[in-house]
PDB file of C-alpha atoms in Angstrom:
ATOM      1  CA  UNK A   1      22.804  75.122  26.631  1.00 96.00           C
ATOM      2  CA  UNK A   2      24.445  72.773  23.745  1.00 98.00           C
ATOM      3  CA  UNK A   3      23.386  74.422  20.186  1.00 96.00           C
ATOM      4  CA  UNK A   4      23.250  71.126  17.674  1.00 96.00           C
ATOM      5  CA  UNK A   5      22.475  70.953  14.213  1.00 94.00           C
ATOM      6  CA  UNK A   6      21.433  67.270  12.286  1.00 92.00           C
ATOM      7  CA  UNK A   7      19.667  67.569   8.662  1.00 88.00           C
ATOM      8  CA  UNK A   8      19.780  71.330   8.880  1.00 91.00           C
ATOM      9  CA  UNK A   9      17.511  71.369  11.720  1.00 96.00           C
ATOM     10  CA  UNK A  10      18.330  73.484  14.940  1.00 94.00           C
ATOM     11  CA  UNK A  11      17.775  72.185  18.353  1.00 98.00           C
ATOM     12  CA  UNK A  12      19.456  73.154  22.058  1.00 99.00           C
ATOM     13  CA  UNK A  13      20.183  70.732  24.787  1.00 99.00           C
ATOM     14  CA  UNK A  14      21.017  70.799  28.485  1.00 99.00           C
ATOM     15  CA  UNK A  15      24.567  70.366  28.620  1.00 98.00           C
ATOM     16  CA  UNK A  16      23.938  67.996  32.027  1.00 98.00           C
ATOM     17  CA  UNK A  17      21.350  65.885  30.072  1.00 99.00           C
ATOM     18  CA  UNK A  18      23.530  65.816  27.445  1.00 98.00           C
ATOM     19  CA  UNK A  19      26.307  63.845  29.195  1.00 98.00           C
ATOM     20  CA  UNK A  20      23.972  60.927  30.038  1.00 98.00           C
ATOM     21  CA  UNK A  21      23.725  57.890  28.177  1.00 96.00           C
ATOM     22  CA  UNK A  22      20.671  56.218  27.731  1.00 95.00           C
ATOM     23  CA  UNK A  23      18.335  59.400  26.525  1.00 98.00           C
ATOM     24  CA  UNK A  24      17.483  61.537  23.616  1.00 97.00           C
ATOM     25  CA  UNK A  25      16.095  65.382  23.894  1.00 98.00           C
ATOM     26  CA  UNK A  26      16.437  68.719  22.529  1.00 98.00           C
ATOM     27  CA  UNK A  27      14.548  71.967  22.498  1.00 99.00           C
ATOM     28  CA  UNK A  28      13.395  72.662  19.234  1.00 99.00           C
ATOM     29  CA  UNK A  29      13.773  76.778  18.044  1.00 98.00           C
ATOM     30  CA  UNK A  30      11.286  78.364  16.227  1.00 98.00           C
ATOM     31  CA  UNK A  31      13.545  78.196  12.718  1.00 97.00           C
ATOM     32  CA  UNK A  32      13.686  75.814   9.745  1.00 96.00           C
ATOM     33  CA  UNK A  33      10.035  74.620   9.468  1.00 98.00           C
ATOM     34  CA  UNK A  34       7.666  75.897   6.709  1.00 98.00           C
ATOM     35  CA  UNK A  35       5.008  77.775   8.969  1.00 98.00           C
ATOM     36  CA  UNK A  36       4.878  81.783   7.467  1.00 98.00           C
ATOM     37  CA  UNK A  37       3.616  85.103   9.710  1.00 98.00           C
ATOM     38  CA  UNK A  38       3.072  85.025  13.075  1.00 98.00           C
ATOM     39  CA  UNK A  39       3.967  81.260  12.995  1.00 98.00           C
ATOM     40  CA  UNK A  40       7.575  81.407  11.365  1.00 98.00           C
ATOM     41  CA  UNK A  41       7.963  78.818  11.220  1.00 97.00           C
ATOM     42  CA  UNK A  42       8.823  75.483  12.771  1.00 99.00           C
ATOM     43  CA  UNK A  43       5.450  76.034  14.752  1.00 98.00           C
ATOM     44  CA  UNK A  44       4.014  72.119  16.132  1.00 98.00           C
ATOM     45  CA  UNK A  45       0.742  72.862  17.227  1.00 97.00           C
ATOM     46  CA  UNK A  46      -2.219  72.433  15.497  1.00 95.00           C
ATOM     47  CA  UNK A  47      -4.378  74.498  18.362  1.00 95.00           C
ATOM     48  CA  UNK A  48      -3.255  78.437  17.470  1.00 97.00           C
ATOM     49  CA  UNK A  49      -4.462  79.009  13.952  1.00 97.00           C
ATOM     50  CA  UNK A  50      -1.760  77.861  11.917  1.00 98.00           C
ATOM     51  CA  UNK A  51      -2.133  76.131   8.618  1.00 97.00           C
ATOM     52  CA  UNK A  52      -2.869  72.267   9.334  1.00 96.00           C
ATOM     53  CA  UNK A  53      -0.614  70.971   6.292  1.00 96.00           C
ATOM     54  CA  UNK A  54       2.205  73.176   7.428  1.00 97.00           C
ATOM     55  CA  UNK A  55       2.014  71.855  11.398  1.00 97.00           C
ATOM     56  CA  UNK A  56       2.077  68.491   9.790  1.00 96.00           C
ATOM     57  CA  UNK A  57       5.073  69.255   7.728  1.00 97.00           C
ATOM     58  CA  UNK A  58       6.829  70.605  10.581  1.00 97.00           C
ATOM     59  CA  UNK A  59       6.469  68.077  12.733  1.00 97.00           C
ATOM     60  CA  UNK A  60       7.588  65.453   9.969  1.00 96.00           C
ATOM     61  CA  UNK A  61      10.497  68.010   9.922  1.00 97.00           C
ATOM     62  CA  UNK A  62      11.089  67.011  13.797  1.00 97.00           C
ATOM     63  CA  UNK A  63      10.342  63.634  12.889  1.00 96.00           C
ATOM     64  CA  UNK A  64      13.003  63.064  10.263  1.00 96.00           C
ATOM     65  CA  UNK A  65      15.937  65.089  12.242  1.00 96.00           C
ATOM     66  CA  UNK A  66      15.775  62.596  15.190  1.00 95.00           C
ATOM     67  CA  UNK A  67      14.735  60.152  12.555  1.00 94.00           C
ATOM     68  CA  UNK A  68      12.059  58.433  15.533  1.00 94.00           C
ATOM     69  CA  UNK A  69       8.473  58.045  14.430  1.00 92.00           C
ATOM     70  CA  UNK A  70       6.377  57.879  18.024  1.00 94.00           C
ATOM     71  CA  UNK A  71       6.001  60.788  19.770  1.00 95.00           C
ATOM     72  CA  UNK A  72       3.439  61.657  22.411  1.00 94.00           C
ATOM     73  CA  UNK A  73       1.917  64.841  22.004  1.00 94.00           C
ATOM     74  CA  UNK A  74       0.493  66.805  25.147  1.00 92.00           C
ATOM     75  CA  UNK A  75      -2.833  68.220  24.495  1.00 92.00           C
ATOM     76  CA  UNK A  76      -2.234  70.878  27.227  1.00 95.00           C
ATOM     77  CA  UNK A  77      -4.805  72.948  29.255  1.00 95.00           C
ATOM     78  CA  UNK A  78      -2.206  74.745  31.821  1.00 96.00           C
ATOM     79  CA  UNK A  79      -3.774  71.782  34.362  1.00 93.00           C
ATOM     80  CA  UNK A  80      -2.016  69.090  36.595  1.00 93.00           C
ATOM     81  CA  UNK A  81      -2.931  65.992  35.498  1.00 93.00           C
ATOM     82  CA  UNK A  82       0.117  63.651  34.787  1.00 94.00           C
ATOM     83  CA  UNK A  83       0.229  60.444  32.214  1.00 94.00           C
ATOM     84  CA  UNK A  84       2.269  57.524  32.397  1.00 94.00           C
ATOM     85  CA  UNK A  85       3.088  55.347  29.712  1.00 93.00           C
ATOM     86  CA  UNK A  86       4.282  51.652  30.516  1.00 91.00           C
ATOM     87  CA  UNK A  87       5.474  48.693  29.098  1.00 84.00           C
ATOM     88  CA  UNK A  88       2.640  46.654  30.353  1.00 76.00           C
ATOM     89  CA  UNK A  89       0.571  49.154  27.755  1.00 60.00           C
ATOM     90  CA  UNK A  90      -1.382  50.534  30.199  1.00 68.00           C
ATOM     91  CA  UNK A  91      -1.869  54.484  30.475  1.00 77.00           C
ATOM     92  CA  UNK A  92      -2.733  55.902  33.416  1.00 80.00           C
ATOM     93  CA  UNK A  93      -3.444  59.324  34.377  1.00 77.00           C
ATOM     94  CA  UNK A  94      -2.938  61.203  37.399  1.00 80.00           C
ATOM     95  CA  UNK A  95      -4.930  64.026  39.069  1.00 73.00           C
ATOM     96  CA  UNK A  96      -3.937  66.727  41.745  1.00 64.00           C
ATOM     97  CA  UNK A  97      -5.323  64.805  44.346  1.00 59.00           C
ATOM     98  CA  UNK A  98      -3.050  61.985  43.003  1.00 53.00           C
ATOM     99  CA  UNK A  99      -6.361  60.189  42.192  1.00 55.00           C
ATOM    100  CA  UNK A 100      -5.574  57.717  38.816  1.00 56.00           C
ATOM    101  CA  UNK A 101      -7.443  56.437  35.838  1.00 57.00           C
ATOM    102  CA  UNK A 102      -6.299  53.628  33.840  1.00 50.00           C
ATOM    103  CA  UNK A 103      -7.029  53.815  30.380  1.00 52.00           C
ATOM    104  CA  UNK A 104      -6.023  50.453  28.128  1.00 47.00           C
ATOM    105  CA  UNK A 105      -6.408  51.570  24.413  1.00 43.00           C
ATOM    106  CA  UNK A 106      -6.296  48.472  21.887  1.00 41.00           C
ATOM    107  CA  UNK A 107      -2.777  49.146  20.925  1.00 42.00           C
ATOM    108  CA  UNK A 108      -1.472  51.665  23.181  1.00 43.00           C
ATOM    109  CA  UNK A 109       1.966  50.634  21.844  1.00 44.00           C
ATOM    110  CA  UNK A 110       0.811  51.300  18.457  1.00 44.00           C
ATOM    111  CA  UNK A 111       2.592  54.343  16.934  1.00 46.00           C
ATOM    112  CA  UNK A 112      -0.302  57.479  16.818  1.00 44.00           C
ATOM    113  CA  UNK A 113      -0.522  59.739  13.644  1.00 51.00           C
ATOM    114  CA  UNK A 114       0.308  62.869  15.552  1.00 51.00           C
ATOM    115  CA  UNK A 115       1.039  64.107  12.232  1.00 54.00           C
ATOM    116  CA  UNK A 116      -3.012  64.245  11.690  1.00 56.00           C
ATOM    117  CA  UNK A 117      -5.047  66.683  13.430  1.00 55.00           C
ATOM    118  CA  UNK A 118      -7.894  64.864  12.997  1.00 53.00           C
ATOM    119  CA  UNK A 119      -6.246  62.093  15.478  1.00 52.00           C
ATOM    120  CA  UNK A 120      -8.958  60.940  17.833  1.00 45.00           C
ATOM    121  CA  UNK A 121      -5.707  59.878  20.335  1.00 57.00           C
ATOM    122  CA  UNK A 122      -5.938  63.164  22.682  1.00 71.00           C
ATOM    123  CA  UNK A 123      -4.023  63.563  25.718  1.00 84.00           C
ATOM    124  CA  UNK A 124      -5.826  66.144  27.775  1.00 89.00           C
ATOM    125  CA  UNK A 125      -2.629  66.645  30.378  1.00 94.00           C
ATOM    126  CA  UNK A 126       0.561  69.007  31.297  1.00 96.00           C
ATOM    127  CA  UNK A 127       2.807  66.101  32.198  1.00 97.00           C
ATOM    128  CA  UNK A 128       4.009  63.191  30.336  1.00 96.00           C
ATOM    129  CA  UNK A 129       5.594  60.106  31.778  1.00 96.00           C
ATOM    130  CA  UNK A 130       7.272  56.838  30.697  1.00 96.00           C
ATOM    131  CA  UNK A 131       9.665  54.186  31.086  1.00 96.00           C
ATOM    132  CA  UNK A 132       9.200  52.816  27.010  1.00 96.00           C
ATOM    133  CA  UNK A 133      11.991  52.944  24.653  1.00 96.00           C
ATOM    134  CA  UNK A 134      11.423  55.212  21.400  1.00 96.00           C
ATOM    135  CA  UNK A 135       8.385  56.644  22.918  1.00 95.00           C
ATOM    136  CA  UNK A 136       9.272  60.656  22.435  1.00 97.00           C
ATOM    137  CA  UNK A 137       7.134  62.924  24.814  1.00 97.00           C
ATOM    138  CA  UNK A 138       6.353  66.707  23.566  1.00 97.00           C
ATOM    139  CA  UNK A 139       5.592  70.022  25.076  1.00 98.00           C
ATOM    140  CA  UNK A 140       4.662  72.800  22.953  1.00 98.00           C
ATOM    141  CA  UNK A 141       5.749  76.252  24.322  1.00 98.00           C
ATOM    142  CA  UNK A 142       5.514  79.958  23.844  1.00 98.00           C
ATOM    143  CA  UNK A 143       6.556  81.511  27.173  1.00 99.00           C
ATOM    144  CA  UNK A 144       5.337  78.715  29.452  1.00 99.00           C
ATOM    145  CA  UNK A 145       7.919  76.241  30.834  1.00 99.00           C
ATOM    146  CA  UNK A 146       9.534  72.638  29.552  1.00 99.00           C
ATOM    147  CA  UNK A 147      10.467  70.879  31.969  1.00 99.00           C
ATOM    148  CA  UNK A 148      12.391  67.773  31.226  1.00 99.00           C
ATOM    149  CA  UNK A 149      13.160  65.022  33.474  1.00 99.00           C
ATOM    150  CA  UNK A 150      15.802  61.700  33.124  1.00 99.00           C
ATOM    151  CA  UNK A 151      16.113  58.844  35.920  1.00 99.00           C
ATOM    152  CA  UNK A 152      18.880  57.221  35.008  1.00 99.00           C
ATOM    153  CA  UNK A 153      18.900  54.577  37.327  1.00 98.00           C
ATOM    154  CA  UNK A 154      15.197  53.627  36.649  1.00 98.00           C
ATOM    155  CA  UNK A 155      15.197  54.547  32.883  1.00 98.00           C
ATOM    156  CA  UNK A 156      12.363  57.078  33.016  1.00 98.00           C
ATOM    157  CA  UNK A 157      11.522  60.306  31.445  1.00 99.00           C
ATOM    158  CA  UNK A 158       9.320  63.366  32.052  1.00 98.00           C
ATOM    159  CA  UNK A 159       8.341  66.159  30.171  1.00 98.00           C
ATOM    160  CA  UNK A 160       5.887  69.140  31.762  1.00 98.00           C
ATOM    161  CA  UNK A 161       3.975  71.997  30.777  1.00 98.00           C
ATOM    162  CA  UNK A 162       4.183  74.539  33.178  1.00 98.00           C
ATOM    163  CA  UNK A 163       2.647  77.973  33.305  1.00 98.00           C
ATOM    164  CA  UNK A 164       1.803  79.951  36.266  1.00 98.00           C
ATOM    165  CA  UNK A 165      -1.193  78.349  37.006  1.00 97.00           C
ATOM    166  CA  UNK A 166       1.145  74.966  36.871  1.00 97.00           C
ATOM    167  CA  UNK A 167       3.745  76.389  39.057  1.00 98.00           C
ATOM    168  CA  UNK A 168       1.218  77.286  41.487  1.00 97.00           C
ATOM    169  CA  UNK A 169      -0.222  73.886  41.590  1.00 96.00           C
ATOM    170  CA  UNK A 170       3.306  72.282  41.877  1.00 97.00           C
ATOM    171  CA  UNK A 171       2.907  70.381  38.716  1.00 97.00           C
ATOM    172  CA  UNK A 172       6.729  69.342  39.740  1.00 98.00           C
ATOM    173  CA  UNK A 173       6.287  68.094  42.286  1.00 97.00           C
ATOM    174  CA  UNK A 174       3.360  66.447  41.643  1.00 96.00           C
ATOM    175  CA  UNK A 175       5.221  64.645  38.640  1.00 97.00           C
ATOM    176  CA  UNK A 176       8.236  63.321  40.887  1.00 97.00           C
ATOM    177  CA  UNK A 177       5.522  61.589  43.153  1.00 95.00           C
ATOM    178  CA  UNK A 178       4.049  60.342  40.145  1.00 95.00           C
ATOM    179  CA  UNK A 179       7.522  58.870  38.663  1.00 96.00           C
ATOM    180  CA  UNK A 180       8.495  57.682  42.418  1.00 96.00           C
ATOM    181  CA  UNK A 181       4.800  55.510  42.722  1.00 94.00           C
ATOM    182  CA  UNK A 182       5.297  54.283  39.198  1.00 93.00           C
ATOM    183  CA  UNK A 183       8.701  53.430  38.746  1.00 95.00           C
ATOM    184  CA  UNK A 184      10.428  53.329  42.192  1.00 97.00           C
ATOM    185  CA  UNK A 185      12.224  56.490  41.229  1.00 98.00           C
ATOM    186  CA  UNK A 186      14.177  58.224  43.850  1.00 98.00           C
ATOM    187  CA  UNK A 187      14.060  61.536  43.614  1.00 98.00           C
ATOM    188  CA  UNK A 188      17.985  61.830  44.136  1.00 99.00           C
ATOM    189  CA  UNK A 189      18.564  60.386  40.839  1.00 99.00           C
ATOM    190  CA  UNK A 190      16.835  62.597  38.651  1.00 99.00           C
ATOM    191  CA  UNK A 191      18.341  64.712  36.232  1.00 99.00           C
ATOM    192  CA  UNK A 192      15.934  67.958  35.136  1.00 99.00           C
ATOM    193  CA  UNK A 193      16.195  70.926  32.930  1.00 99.00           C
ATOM    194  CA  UNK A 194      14.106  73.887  32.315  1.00 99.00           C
ATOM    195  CA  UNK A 195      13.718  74.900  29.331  1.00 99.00           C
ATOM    196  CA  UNK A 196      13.160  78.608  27.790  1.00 99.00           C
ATOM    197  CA  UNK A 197      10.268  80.776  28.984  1.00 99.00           C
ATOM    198  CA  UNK A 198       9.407  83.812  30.608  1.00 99.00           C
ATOM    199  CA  UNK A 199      12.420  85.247  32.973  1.00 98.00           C
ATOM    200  CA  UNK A 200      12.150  87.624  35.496  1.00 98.00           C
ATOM    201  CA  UNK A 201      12.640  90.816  33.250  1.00 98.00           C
ATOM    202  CA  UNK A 202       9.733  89.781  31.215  1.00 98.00           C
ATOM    203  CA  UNK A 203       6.602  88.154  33.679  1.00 98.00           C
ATOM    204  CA  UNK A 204       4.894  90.590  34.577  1.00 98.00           C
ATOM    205  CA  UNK A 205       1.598  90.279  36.204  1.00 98.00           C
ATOM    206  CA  UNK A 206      -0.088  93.624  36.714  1.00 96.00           C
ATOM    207  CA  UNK A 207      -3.380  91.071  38.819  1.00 96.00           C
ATOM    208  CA  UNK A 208      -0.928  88.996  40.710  1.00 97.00           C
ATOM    209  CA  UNK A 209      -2.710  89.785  44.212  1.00 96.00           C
ATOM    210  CA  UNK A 210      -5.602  87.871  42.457  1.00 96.00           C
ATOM    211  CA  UNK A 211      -3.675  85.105  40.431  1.00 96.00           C
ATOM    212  CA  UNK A 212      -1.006  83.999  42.581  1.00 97.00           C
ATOM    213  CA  UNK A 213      -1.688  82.746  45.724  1.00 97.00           C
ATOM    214  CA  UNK A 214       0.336  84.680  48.716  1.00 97.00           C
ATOM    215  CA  UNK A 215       2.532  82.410  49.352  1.00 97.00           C
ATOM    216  CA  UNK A 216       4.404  82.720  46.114  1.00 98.00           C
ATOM    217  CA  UNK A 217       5.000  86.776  46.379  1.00 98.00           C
ATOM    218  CA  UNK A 218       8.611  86.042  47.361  1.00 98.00           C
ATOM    219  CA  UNK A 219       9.146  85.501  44.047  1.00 98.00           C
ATOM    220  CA  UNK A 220       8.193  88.770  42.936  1.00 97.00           C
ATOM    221  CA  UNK A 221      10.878  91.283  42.606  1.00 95.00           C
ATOM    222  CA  UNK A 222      10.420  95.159  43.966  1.00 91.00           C
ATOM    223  CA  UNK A 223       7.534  95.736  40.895  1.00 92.00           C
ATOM    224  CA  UNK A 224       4.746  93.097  39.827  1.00 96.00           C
ATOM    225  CA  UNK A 225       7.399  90.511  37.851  1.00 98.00           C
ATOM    226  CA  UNK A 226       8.203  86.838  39.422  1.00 98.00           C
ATOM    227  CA  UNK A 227      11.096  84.578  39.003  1.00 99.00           C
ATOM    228  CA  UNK A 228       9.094  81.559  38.241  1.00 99.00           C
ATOM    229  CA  UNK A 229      12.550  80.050  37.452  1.00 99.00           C
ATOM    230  CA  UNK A 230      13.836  80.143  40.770  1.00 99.00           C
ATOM    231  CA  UNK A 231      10.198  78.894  41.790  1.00 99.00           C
ATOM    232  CA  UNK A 232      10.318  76.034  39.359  1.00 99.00           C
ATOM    233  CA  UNK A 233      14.289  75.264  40.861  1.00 99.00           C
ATOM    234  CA  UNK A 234      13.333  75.279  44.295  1.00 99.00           C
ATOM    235  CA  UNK A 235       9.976  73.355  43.869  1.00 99.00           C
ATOM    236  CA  UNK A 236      12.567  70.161  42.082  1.00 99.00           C
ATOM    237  CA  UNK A 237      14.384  70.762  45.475  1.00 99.00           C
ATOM    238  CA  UNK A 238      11.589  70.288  47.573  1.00 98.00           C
ATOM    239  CA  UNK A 239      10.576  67.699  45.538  1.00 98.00           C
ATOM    240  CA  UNK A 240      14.138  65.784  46.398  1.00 99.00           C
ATOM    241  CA  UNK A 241      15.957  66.754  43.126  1.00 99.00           C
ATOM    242  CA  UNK A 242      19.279  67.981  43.527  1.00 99.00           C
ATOM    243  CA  UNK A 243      20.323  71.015  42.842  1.00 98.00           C
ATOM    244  CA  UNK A 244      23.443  70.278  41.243  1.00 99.00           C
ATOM    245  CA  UNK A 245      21.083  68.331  38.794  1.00 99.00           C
ATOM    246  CA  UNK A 246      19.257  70.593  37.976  1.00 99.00           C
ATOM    247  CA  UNK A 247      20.038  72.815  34.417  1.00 99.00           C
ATOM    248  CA  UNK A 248      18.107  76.190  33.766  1.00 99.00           C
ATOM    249  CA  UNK A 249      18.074  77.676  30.414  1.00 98.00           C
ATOM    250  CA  UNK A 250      18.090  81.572  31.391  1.00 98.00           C
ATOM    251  CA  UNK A 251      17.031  81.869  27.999  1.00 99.00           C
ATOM    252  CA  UNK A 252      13.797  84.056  28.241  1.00 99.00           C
ATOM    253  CA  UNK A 253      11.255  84.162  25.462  1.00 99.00           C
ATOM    254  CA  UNK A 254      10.132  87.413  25.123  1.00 99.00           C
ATOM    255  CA  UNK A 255      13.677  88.696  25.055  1.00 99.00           C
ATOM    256  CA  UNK A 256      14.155  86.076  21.905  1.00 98.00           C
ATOM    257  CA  UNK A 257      11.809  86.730  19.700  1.00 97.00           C
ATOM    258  CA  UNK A 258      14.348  85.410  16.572  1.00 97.00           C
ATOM    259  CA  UNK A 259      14.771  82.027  18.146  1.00 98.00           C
ATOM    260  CA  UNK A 260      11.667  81.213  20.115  1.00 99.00           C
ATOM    261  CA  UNK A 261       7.457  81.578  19.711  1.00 99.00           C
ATOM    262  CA  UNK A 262       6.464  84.153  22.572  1.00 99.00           C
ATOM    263  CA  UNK A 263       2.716  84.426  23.363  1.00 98.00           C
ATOM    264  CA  UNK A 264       3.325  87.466  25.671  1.00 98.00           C
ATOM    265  CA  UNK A 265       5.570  89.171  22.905  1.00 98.00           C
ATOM    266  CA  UNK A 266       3.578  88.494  20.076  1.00 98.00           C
ATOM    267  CA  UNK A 267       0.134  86.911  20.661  1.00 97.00           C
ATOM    268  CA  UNK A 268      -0.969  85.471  17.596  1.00 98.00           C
ATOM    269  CA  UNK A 269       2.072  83.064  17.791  1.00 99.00           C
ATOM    270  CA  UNK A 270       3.067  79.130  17.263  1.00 99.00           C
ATOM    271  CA  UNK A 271       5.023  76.899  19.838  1.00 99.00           C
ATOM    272  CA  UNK A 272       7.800  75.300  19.693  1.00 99.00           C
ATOM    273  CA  UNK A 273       9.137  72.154  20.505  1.00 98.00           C
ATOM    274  CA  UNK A 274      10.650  70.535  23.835  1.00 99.00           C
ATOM    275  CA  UNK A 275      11.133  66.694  23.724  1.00 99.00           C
ATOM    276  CA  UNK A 276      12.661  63.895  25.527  1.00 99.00           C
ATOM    277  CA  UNK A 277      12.985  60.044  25.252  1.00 98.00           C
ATOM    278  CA  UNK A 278      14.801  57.147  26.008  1.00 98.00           C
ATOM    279  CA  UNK A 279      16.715  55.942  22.709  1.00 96.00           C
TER     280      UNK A 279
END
């Protein structure tokens, strides 16, 4: 991954993202915000017991490096449902059983104080979708994966939240379909990244006979730890994504504990930041 800096703000990008036009992302560390303790310090969620002036401030912080003002924040529940944003301002969510509901707010275009935690504007999803210009999507993070997506032929973006429990409800894939129903995407197009999170030498799961289904354990190494990157790789594949645009981080979490928010390392944690957009 790219390492930038812009108004003394730290941010990482994938370097195969990075050489298309049209698109602005970055993964966000866990440095130069304002958050103290457990949350040091450039923590964006307002859901894990931070300070509520200090999330604001760091998001501002966010804000002001990619100087943009309307971003779409994720209120995640490790679920599959999928949003799409449109230029014909409707939104319209997704379920697993690729079931939709529209939703037409009064101003859907109208930029959202996500800098308020007292927003009523929730959006109860993993996946974030859109083909509007300026309209940044965010995942928070502390272990789970980012998953960023680019069409560049179609001029749409993804971002998804994907924990176990997404990768073993194909959140992916479920988010291509999405993109390809919305927008006429072809899956041979898109560009995707995954962003840090848990490798191999660090996800352990000691109940995995109960929590992931059977079909997954060829992911698991000799012990009880599973690659959900190569999972999350060859569910893009399946999906139609090709492999040679695809980006993985390798950059696990837990190992990182000076760079990145790791709920497995340190449990009373904050999240960082993975966002995408088209400029």
């Amino acid at each position: 991954m790219i390492i930038k800096n812009r108004n003394g703000v730290s941010f990482l990008e994938f370097e195969k993202l990075a050489r298309l036009s049209g698109i602005r992302h970055g993964i966000f560390t866990r440095n130069t915000g304002v958050s103290t303790g457990p949350f040091r310090s450039l923590n964006v969620s307002f859901g894990v017991g931070d300070d509520d002036r200090k999330v604001m401030h760091n998001r501002e912080i966010i804000s002001r490096c990619l100087k943009e003002k309307d971003f779409v924040f994720a209120d995640q529940v490790h679920g599959s449902r999928v949003m799409v944003f449109s230029k014909d301002n409707n939104a319209i969510t997704f379920d697993s059983d690729a079931c939709c509901e529209v939703e037409n707010p009064k101003n859907l275009n109208k930029q959202i104080d996500v800098f308020n935690p007292d927003s009523e504007h929730k959006h109860v999803v993993d996946a974030l979708v859109t083909n509007i210009r300026k309209k940044y999507l965010v995942i928070q993070v502390a272990d789970c994966q980012s998953i960023l997506m680019y069409d560049p032929v179609r001029q749409v973006v993804a971002n998804i939240h994907s924990g176990w429990r997404g990768s073993v409800n194909n959140i992916i894939g479920l988010t291509i379909n999405v993109m390809e129903k919305s927008f006429g995407c072809f899956a041979g197009d898109i560009f995707a990244g995954i962003g840090p999170s848990l490798g191999l030498c660090c996800a352990e799961f000691v109940n995995y006979e109960k929590e992931i289904p059977k079909v997954y354990w060829e992911y698991k190494n000799d012990s009880d730890h599973f690659d959900f990157w190569s999972l999350s790789c060859d569910q893009l594949c399946q999906a139609g994504v090709l492999i040679d645009n695809v980006d993985l981080s390798r950059l696990c979490t837990k190992c990182d504990p000076n760079r990145f928010f790791s709920f497995r390392g340190e449990g009373t944690t904050g999240r960082f930041a993975s966002i995408i957009g088209i400029a």
